[in-house]
PDB file of C-alpha atoms in Angstrom:
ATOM      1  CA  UNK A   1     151.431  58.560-153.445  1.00 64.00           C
ATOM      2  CA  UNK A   2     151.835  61.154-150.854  1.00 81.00           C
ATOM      3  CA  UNK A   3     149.214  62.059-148.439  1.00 77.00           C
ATOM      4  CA  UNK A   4     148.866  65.907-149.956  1.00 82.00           C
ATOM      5  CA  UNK A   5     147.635  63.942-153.453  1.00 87.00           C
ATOM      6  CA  UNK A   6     145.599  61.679-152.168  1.00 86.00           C
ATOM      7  CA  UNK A   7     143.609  64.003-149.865  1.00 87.00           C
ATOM      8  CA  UNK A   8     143.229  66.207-152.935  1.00 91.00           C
ATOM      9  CA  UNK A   9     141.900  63.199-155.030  1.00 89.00           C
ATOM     10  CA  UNK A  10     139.607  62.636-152.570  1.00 90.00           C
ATOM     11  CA  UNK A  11     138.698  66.714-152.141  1.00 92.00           C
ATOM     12  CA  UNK A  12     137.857  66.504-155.753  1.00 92.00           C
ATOM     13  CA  UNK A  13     135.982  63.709-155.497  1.00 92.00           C
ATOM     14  CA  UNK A  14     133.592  64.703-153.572  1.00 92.00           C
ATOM     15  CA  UNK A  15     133.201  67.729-155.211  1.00 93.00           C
ATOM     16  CA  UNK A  16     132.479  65.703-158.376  1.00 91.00           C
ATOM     17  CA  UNK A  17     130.220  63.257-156.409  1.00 92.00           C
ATOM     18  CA  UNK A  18     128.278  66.585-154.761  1.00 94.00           C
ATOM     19  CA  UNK A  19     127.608  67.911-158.510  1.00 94.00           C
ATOM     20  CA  UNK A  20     126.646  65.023-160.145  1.00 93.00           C
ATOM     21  CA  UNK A  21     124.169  64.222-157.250  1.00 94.00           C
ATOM     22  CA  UNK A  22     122.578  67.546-157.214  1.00 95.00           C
ATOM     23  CA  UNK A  23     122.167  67.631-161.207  1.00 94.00           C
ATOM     24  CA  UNK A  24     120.854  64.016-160.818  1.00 94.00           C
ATOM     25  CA  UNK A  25     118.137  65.694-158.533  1.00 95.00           C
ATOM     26  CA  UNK A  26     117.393  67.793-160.939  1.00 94.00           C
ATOM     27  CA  UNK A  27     116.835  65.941-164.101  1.00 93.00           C
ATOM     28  CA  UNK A  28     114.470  63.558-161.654  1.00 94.00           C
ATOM     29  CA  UNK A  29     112.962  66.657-160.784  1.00 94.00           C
ATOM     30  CA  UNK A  30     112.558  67.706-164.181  1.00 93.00           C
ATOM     31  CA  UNK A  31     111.018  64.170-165.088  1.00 93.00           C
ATOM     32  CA  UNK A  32     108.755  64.471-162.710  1.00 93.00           C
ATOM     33  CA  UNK A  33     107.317  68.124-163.440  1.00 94.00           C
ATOM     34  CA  UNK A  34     106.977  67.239-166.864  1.00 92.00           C
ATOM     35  CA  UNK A  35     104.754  64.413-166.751  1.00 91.00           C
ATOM     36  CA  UNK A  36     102.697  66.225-164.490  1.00 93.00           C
ATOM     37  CA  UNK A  37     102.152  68.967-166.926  1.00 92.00           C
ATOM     38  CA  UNK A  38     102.312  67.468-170.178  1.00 88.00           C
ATOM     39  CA  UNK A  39     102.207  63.871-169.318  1.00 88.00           C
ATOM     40  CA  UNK A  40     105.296  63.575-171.658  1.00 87.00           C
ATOM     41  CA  UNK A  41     108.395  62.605-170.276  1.00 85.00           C
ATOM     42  CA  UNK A  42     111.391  65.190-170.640  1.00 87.00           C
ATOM     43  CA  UNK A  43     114.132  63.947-172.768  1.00 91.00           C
ATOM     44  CA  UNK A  44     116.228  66.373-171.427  1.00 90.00           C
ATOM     45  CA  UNK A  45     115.631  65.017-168.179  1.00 90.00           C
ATOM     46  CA  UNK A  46     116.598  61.238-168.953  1.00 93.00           C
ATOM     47  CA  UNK A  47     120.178  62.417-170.642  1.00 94.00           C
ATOM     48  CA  UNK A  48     120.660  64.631-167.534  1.00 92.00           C
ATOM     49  CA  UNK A  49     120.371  61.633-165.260  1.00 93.00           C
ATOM     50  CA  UNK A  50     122.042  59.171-167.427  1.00 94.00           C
ATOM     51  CA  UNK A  51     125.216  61.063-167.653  1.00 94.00           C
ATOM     52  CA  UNK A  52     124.950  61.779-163.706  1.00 93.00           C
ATOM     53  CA  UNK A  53     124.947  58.475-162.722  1.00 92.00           C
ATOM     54  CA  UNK A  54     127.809  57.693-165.803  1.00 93.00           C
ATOM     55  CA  UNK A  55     129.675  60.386-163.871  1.00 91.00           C
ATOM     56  CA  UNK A  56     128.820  59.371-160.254  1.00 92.00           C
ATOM     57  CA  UNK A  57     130.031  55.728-160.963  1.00 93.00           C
ATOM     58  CA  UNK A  58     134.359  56.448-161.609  1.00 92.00           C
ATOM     59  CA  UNK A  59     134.142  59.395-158.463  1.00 91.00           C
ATOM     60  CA  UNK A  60     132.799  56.458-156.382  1.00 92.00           C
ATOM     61  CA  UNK A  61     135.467  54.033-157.327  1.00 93.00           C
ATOM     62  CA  UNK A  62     137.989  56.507-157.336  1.00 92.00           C
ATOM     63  CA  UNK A  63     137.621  57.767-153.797  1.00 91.00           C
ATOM     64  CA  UNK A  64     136.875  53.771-152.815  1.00 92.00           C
ATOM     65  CA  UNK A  65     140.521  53.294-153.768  1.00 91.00           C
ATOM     66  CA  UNK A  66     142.310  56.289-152.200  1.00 89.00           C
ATOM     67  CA  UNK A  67     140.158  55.428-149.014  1.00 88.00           C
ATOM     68  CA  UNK A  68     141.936  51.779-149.616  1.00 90.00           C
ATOM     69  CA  UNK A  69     145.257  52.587-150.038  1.00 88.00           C
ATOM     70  CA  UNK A  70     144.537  55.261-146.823  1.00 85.00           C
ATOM     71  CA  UNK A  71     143.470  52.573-144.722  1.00 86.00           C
ATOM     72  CA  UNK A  72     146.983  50.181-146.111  1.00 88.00           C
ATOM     73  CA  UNK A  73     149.291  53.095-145.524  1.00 83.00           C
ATOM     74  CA  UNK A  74     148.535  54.424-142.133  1.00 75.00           C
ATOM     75  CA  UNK A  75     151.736  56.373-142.010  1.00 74.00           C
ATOM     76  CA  UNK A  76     150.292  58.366-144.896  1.00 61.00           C
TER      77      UNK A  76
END
């Protein structure tokens, strides 16, 4: 690959990685405020963070790979 694609993979990677981590927050978050009100916990809130983190987990092995084939291809 050229260096211009992979620095964009990795651009959008993080990007990914930076949403899914702050809407991961949130559905904790969310958790968390409604068992202190209700002492229910929010349904909402567990299929927020289960699709984070099933979103999270191909960004992270995505950008582990570009940062691999970086680190092979110095001349990049």
């Amino acid at each position: 690959m050229m260096k211009e694609d992979l620095k964009k993979i990795l651009r959008q990677t993080t990007i990914t990685m930076t949403i899914s981590i702050c809407a991961l927050v949130m559905g904790v978050i969310l958790i968390f405020v409604s068992w202190q009100q209700e002492k229910k916990i929010s349904i909402v809130g567990i299929i927020i963070v289960i699709a984070m983190v099933i979103n999270i987990i191909p960004a992270v092995k995505r950008r582990r790979e570009v940062k691999e084939e970086i680190a092979r291809n110095p001349r990049l």
